[in-house]
PDB file of C-alpha atoms in Angstrom:
ATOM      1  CA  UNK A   1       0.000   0.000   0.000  1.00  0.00           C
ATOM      2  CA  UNK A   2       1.299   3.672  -0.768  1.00  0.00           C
ATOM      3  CA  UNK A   3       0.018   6.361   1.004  1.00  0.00           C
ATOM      4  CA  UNK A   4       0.047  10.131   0.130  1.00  0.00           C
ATOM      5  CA  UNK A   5      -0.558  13.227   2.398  1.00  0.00           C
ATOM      6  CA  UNK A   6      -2.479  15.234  -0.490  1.00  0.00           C
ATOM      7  CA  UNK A   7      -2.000  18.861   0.942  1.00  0.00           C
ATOM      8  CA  UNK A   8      -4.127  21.609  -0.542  1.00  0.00           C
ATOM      9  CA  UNK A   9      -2.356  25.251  -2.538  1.00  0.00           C
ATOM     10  CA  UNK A  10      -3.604  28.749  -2.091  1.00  0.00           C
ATOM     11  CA  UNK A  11      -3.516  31.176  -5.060  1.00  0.00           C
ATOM     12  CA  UNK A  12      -1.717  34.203  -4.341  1.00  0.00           C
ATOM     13  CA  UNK A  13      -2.626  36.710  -7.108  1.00  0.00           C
ATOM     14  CA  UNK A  14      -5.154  35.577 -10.344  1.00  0.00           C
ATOM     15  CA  UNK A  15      -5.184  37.262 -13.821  1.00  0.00           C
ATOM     16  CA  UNK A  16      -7.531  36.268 -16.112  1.00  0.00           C
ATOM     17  CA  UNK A  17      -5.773  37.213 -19.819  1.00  0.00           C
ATOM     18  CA  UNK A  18      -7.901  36.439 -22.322  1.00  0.00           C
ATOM     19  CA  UNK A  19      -9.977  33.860 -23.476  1.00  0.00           C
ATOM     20  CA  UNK A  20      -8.590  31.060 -25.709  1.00  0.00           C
ATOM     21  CA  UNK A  21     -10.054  29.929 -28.941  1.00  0.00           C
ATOM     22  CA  UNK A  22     -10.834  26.202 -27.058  1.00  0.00           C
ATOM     23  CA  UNK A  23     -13.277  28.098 -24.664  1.00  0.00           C
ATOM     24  CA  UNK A  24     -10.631  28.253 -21.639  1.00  0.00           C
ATOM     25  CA  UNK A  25      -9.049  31.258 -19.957  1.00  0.00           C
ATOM     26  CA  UNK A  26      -5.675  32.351 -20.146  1.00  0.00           C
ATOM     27  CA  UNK A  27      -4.512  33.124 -16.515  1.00  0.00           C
ATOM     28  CA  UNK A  28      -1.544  34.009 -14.464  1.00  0.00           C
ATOM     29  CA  UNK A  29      -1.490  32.714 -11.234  1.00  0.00           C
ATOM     30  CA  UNK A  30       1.200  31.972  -8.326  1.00  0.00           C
ATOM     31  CA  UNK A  31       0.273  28.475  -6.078  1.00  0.00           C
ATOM     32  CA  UNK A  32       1.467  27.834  -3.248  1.00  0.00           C
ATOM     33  CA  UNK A  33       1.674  24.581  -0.925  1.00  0.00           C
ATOM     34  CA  UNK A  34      -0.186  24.715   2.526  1.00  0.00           C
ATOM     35  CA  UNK A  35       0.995  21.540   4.076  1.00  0.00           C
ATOM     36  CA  UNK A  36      -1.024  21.981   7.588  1.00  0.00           C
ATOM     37  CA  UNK A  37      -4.401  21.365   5.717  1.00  0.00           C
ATOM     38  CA  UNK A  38      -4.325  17.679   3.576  1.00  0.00           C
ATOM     39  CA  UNK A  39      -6.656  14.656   2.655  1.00  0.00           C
ATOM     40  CA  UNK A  40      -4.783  11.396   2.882  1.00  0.00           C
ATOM     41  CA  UNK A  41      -5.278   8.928  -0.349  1.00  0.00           C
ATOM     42  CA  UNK A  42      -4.105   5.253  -0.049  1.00  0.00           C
ATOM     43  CA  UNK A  43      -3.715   2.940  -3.005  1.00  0.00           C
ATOM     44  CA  UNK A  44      -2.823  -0.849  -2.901  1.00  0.00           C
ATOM     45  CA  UNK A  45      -3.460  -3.211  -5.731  1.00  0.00           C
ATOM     46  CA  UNK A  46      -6.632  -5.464  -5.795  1.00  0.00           C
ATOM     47  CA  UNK A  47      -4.900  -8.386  -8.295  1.00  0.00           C
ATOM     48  CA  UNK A  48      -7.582  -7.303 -11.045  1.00  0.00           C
ATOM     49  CA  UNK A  49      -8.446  -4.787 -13.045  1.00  0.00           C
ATOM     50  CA  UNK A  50     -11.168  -3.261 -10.875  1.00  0.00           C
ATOM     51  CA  UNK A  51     -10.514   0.575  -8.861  1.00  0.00           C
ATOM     52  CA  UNK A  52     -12.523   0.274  -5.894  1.00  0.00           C
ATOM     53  CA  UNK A  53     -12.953   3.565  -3.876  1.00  0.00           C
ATOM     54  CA  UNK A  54     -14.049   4.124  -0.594  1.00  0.00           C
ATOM     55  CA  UNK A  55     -13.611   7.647   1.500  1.00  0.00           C
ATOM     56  CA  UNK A  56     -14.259   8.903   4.846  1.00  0.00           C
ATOM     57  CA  UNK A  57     -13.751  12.577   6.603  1.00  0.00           C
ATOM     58  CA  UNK A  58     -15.875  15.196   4.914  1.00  0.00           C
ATOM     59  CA  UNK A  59     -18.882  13.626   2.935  1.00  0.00           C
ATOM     60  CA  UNK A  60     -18.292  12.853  -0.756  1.00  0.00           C
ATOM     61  CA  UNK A  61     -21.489  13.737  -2.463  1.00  0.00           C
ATOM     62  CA  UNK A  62     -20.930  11.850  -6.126  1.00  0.00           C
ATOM     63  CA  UNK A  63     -20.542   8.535  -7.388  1.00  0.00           C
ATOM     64  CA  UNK A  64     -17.484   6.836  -7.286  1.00  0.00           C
ATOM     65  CA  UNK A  65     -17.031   6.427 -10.854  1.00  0.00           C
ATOM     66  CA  UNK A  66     -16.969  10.860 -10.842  1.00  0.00           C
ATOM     67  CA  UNK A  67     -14.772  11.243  -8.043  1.00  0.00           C
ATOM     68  CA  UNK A  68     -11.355  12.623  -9.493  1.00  0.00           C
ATOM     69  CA  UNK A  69      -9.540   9.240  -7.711  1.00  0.00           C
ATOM     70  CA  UNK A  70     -11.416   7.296  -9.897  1.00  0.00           C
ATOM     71  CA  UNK A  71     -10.992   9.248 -13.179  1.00  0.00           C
ATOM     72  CA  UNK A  72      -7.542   9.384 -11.826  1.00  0.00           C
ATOM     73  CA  UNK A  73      -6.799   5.442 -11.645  1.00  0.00           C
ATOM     74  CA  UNK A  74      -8.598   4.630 -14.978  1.00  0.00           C
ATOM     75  CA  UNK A  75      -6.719   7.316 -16.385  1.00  0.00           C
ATOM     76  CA  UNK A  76      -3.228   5.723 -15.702  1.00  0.00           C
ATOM     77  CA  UNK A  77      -4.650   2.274 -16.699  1.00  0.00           C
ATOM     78  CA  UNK A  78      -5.398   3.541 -19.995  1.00  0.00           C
ATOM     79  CA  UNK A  79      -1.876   5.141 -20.688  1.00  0.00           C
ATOM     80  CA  UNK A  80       0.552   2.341 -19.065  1.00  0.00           C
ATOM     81  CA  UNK A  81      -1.590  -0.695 -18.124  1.00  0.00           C
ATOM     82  CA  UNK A  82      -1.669  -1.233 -14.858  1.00  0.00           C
ATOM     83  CA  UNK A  83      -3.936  -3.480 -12.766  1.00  0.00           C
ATOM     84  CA  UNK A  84      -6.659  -2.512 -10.606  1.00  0.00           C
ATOM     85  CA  UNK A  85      -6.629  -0.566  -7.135  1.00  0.00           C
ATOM     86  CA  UNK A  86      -8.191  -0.075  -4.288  1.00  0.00           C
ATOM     87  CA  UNK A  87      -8.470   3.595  -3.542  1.00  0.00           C
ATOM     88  CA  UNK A  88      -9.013   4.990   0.283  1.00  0.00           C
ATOM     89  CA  UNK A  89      -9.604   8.407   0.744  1.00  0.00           C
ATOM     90  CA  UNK A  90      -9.772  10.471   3.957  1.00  0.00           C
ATOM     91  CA  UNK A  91     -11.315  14.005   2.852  1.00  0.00           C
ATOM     92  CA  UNK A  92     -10.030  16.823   5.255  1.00  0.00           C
ATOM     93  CA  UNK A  93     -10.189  19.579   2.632  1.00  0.00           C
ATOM     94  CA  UNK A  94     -13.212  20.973   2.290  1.00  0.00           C
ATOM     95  CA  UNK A  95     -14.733  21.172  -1.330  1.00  0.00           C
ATOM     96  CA  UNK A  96     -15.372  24.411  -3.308  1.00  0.00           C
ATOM     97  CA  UNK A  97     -12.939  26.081  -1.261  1.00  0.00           C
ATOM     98  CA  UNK A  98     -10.608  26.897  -4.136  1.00  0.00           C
ATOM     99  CA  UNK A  99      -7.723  25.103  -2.286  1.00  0.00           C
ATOM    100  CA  UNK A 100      -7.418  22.563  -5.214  1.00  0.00           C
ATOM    101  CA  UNK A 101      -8.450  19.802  -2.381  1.00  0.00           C
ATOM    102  CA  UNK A 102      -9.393  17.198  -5.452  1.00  0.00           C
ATOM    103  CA  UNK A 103      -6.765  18.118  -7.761  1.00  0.00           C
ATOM    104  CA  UNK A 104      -4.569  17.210  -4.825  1.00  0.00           C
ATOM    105  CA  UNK A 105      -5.854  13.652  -4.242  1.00  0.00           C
ATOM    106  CA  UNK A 106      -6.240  13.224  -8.167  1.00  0.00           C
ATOM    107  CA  UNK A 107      -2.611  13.473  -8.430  1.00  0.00           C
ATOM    108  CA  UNK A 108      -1.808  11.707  -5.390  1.00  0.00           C
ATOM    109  CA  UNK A 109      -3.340   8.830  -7.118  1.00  0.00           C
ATOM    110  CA  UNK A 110      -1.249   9.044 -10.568  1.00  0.00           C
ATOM    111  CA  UNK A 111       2.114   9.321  -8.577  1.00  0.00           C
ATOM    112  CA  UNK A 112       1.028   6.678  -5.971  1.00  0.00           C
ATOM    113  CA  UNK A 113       0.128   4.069  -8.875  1.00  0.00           C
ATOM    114  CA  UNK A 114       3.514   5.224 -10.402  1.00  0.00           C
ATOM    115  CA  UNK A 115       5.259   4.185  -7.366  1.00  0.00           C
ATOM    116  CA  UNK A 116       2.970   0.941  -6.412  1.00  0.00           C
ATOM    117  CA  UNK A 117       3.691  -0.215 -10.333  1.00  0.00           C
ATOM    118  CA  UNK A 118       7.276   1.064 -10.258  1.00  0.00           C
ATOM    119  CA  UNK A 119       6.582   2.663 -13.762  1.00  0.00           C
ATOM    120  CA  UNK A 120       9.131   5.216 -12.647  1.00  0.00           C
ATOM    121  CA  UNK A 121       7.352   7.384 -14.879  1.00  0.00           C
ATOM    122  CA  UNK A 122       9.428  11.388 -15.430  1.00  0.00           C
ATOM    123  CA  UNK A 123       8.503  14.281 -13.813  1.00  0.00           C
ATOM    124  CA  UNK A 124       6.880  15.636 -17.193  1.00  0.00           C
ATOM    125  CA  UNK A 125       5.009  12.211 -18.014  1.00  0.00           C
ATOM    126  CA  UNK A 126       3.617  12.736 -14.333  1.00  0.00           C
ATOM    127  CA  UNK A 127       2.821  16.407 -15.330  1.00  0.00           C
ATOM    128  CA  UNK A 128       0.974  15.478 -18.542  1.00  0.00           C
ATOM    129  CA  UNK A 129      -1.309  12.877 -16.500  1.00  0.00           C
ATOM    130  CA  UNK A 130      -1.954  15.523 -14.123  1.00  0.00           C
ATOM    131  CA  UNK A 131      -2.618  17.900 -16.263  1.00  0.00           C
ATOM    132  CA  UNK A 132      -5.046  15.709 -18.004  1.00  0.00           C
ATOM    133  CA  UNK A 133      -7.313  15.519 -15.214  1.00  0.00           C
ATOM    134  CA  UNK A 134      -7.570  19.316 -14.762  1.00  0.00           C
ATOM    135  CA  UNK A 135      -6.097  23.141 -14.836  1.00  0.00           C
ATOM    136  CA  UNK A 136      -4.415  23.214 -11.212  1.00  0.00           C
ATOM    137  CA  UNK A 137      -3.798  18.888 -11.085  1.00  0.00           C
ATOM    138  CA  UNK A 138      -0.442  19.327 -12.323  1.00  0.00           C
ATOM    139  CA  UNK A 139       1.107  21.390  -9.983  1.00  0.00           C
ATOM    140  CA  UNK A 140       0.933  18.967  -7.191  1.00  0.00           C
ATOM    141  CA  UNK A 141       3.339  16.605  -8.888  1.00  0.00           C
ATOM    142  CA  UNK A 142       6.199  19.356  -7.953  1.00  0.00           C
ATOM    143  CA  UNK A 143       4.320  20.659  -5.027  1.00  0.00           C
ATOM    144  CA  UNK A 144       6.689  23.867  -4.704  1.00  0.00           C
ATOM    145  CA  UNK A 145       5.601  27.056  -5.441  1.00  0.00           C
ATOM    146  CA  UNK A 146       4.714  27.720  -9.376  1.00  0.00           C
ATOM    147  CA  UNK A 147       3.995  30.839 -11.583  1.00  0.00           C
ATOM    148  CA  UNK A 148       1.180  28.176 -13.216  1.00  0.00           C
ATOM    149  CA  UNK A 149       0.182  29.912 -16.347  1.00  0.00           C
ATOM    150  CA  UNK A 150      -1.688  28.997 -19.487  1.00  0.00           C
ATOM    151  CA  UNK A 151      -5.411  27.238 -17.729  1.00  0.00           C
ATOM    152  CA  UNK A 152      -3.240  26.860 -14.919  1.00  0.00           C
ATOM    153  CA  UNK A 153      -1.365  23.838 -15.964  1.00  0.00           C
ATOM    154  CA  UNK A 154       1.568  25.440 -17.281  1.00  0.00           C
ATOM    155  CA  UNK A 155       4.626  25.878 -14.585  1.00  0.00           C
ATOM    156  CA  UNK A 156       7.436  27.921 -13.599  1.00  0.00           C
ATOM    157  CA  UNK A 157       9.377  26.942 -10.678  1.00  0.00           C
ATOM    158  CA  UNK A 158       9.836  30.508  -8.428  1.00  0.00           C
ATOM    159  CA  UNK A 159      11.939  31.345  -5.675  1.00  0.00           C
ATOM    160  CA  UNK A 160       9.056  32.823  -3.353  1.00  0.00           C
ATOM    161  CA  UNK A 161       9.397  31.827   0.566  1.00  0.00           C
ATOM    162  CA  UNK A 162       6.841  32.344   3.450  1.00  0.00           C
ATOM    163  CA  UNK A 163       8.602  29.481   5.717  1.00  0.00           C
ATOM    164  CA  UNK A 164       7.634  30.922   9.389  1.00  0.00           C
ATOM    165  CA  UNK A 165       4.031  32.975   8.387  1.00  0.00           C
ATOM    166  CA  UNK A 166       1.191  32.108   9.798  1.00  0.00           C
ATOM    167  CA  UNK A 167      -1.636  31.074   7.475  1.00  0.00           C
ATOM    168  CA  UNK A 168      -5.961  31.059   8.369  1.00  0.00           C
ATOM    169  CA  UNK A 169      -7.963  29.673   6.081  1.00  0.00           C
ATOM    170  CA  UNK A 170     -11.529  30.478   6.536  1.00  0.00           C
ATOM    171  CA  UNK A 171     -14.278  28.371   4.280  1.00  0.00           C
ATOM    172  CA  UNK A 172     -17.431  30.278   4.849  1.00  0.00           C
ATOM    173  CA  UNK A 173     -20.763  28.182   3.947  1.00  0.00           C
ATOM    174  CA  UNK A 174     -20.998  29.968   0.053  1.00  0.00           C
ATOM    175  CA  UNK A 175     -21.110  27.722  -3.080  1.00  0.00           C
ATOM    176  CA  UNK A 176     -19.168  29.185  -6.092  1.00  0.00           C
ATOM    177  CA  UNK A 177     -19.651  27.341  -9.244  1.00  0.00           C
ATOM    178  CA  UNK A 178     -16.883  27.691 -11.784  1.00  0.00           C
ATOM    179  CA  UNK A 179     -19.485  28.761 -14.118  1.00  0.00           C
ATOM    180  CA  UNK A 180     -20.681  31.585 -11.680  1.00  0.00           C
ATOM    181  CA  UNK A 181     -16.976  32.808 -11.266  1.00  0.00           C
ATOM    182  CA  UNK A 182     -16.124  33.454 -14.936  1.00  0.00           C
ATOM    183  CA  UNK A 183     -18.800  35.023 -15.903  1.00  0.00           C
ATOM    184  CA  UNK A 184     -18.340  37.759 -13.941  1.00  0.00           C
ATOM    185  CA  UNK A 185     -14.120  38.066 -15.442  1.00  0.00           C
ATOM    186  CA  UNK A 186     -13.464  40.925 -18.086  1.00  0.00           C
ATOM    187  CA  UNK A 187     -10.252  39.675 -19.125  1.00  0.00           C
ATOM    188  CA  UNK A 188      -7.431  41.971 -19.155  1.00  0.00           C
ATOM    189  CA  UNK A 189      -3.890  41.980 -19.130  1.00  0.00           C
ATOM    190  CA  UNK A 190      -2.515  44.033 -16.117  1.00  0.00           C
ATOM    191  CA  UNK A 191      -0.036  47.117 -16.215  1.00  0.00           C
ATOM    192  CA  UNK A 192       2.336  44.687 -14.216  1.00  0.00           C
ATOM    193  CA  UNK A 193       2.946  41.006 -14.471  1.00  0.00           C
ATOM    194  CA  UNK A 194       2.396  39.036 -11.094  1.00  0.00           C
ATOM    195  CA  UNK A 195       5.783  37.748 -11.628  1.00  0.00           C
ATOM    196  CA  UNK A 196       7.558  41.075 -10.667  1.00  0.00           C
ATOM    197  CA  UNK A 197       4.916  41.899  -8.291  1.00  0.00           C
ATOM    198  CA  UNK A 198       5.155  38.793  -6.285  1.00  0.00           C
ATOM    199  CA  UNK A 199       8.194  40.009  -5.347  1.00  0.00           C
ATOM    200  CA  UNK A 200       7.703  43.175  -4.066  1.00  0.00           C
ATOM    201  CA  UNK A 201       7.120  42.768  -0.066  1.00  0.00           C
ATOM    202  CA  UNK A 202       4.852  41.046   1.684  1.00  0.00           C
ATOM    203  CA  UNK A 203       3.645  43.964   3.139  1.00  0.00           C
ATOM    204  CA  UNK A 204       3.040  45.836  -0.191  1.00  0.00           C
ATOM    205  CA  UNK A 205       1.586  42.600  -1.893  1.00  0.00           C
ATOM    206  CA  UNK A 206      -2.166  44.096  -0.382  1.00  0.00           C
ATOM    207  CA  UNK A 207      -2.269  46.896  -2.731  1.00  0.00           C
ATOM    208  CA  UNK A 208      -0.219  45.139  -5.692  1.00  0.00           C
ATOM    209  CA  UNK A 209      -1.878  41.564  -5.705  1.00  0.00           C
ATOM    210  CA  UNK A 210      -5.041  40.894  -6.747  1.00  0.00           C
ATOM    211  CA  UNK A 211      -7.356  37.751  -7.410  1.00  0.00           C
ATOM    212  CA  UNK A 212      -9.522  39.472 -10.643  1.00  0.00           C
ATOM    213  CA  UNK A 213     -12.133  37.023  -9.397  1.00  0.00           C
ATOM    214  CA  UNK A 214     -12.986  38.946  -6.205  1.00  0.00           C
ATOM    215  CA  UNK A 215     -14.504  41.886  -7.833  1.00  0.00           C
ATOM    216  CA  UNK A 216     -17.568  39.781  -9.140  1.00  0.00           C
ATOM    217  CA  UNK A 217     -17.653  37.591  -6.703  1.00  0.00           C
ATOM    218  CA  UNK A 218     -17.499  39.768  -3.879  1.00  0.00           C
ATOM    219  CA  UNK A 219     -20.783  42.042  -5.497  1.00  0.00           C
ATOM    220  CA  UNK A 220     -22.302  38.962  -5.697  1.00  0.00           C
ATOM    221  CA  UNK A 221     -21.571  37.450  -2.220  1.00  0.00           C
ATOM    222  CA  UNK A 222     -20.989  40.665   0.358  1.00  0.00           C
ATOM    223  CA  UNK A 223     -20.288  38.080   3.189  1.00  0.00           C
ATOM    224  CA  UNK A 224     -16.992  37.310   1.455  1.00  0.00           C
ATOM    225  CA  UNK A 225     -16.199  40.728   1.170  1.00  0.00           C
ATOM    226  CA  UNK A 226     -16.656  41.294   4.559  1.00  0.00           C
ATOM    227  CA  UNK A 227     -14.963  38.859   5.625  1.00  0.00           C
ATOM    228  CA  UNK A 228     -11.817  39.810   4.199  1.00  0.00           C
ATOM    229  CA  UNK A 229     -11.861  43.168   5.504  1.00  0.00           C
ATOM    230  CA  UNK A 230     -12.660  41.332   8.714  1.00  0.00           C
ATOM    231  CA  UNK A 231      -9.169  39.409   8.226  1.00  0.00           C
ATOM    232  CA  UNK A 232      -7.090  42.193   6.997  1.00  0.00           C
ATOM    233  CA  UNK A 233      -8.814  44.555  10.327  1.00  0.00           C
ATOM    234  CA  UNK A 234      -7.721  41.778  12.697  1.00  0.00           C
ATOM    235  CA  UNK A 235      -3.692  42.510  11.768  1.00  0.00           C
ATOM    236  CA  UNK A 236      -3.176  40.040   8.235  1.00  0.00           C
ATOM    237  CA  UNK A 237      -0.217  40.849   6.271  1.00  0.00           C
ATOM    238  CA  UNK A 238      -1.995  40.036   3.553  1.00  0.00           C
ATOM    239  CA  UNK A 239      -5.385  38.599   2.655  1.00  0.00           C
ATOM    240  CA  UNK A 240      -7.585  37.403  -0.948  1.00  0.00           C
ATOM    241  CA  UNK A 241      -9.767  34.594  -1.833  1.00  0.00           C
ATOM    242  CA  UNK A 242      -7.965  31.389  -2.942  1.00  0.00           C
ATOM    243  CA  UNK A 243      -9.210  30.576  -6.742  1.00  0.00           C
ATOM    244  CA  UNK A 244     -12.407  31.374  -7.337  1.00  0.00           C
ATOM    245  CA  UNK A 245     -13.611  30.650  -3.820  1.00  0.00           C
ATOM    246  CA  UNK A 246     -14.957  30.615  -1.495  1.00  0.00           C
ATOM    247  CA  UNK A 247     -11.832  30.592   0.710  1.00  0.00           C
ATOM    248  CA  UNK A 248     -10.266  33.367   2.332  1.00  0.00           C
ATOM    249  CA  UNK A 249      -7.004  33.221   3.299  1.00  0.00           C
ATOM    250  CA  UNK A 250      -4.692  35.833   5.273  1.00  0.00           C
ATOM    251  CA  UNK A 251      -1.090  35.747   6.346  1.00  0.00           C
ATOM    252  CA  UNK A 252      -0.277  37.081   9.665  1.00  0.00           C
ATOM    253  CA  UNK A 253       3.245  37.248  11.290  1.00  0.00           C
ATOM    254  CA  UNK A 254       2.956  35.190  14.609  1.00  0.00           C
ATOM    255  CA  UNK A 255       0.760  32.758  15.872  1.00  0.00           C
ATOM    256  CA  UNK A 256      -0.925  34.951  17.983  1.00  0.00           C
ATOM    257  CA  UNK A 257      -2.315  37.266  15.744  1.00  0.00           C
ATOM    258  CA  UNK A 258      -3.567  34.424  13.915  1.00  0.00           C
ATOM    259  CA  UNK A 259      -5.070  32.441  16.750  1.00  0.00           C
ATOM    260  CA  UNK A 260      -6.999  35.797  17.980  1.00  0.00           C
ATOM    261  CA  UNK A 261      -9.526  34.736  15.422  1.00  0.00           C
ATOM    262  CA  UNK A 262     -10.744  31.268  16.594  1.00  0.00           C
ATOM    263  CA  UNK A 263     -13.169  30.501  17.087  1.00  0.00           C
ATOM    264  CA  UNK A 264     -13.865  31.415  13.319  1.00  0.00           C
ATOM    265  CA  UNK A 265     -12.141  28.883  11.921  1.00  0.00           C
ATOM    266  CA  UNK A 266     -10.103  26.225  12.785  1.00  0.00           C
ATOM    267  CA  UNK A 267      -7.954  26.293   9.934  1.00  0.00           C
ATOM    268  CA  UNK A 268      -4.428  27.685  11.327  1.00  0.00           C
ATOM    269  CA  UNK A 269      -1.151  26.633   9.933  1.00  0.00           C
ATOM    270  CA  UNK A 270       2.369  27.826   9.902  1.00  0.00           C
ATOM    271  CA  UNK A 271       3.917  27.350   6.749  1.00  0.00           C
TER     272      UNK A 271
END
């Protein structure tokens, strides 16, 4: 059995570029590992050809056969072969939370299967799986922070550090469909590229760094709004929604700036 700690990755900064003649967006984005928060995914083989799934944690409200794990495992029998698995999933990370929870056990799956079937597959044949499951899959293969562009998938290694910050993560009870959060993009390209101003400092990134999907998102759901003003009142560093939602995430300097805030979540991590 191989087991994977499948953490989840904020978004620090989202452009939305343009939109691409096959009907995705263009985007610019910086992820980022948050190791605190993770589901854990186990995969042994079952001496068939069968993926069997079972989960427990958070509730898992789709058939098997949908779940990314799944699509994940028949996915890598189709390109290399391999026999069947039995997939065990304990979901931590809360769904529509833009913390790319599912992406992360997709790909925990493809490099788990890599290693049960010693395929010793590359780093870029890992990528293209990944990537083949979804926009943000891919960059959990290197798991490091990434200037992902392209729909996401795209990578850039950077040399961006917040190793002793403080992280909260607060997932409010607000659905945002993918559907909902594009609409509401005008694509533009900004008067600077996030990859000079993620390296401005921290403490400038406020007024420099900006997720394009807060302005419509935030009209549409003042709670979330509120909430990050909330956050940035209470002494964050920095603070945005993760993806399109409905996270909000803020960086504080010590633990207890951050901990002043529970009860309100119990999402605290230092990275």
């Amino acid at each position: 059995m191989i087991t994977r700690r499948a953490n989840c990755k904020i978004n620090i900064g989202l452009h939305i570029l343009r939109r691409r003649d096959d009907g995705f967006h263009e985007l610019s984005t910086v992820m980022y590992p948050v190791d605190g928060l993770y589901d854990v995914v186990s995969v042994e083989s079952t001496g068939g050809d069968e993926v069997v799934f079972c989960s427990s944690g958070i509730e898992i409200d789709c058939l098997a056969e949908d779940n990314i794990c799944v699509k994940a495992a028949r996915l890598m029998q189709h390109r290399y072969g391999v026999g069947g698995v039995k997939i065990s999933l304990e979901k931590n990370i809360p769904f529509g939370a833009g913390l790319g929870g599912g992406s992360a056990d997709g790909t925990a799956v493809i490099t788990a299967i890599d290693e049960l079937y010693n395929l010793q597959l590359t780093e870029q044949q890992l990528i293209d799986a990944a990537a083949a499951l979804g926009s943000d899959t891919a960059f959990f293969v290197r798991n490091t922070p990434q200037l992902c562009t392209g729909r996401g998938e795209v990578m850039t290694p950077i040399e961006l550090s917040l190793r002793g910050k403080w992280i909260v993560l607060v997932k409010p009870d607000v659905h945002i469909s993918t559907r909902e959060a594009y609409a509401g993009v005008t694509p533009h390209l900004p008067a600077t590229p996030l990859e000079q101003l993620i390296f401005e400092p921290l403490e400038q990134w406020q007024k420099l760094i900006v997720n394009d999907f807060e302005y419509s998102i935030f009209a549409s759901h003042p709670a979330l709004a509120a909430l990050k003003a909330h956050l940035l009142e209470q002494g964050a560093t920095y603070a945005a929604m993760s993806g399109s939602g409905s996270t909000i995430y803020a960086l504080f300097e010590t633990e207890e700036e951050a901990r002043r805030l529970s009860p309100l979540t119990p999402y605290i991590y230092k990275l």
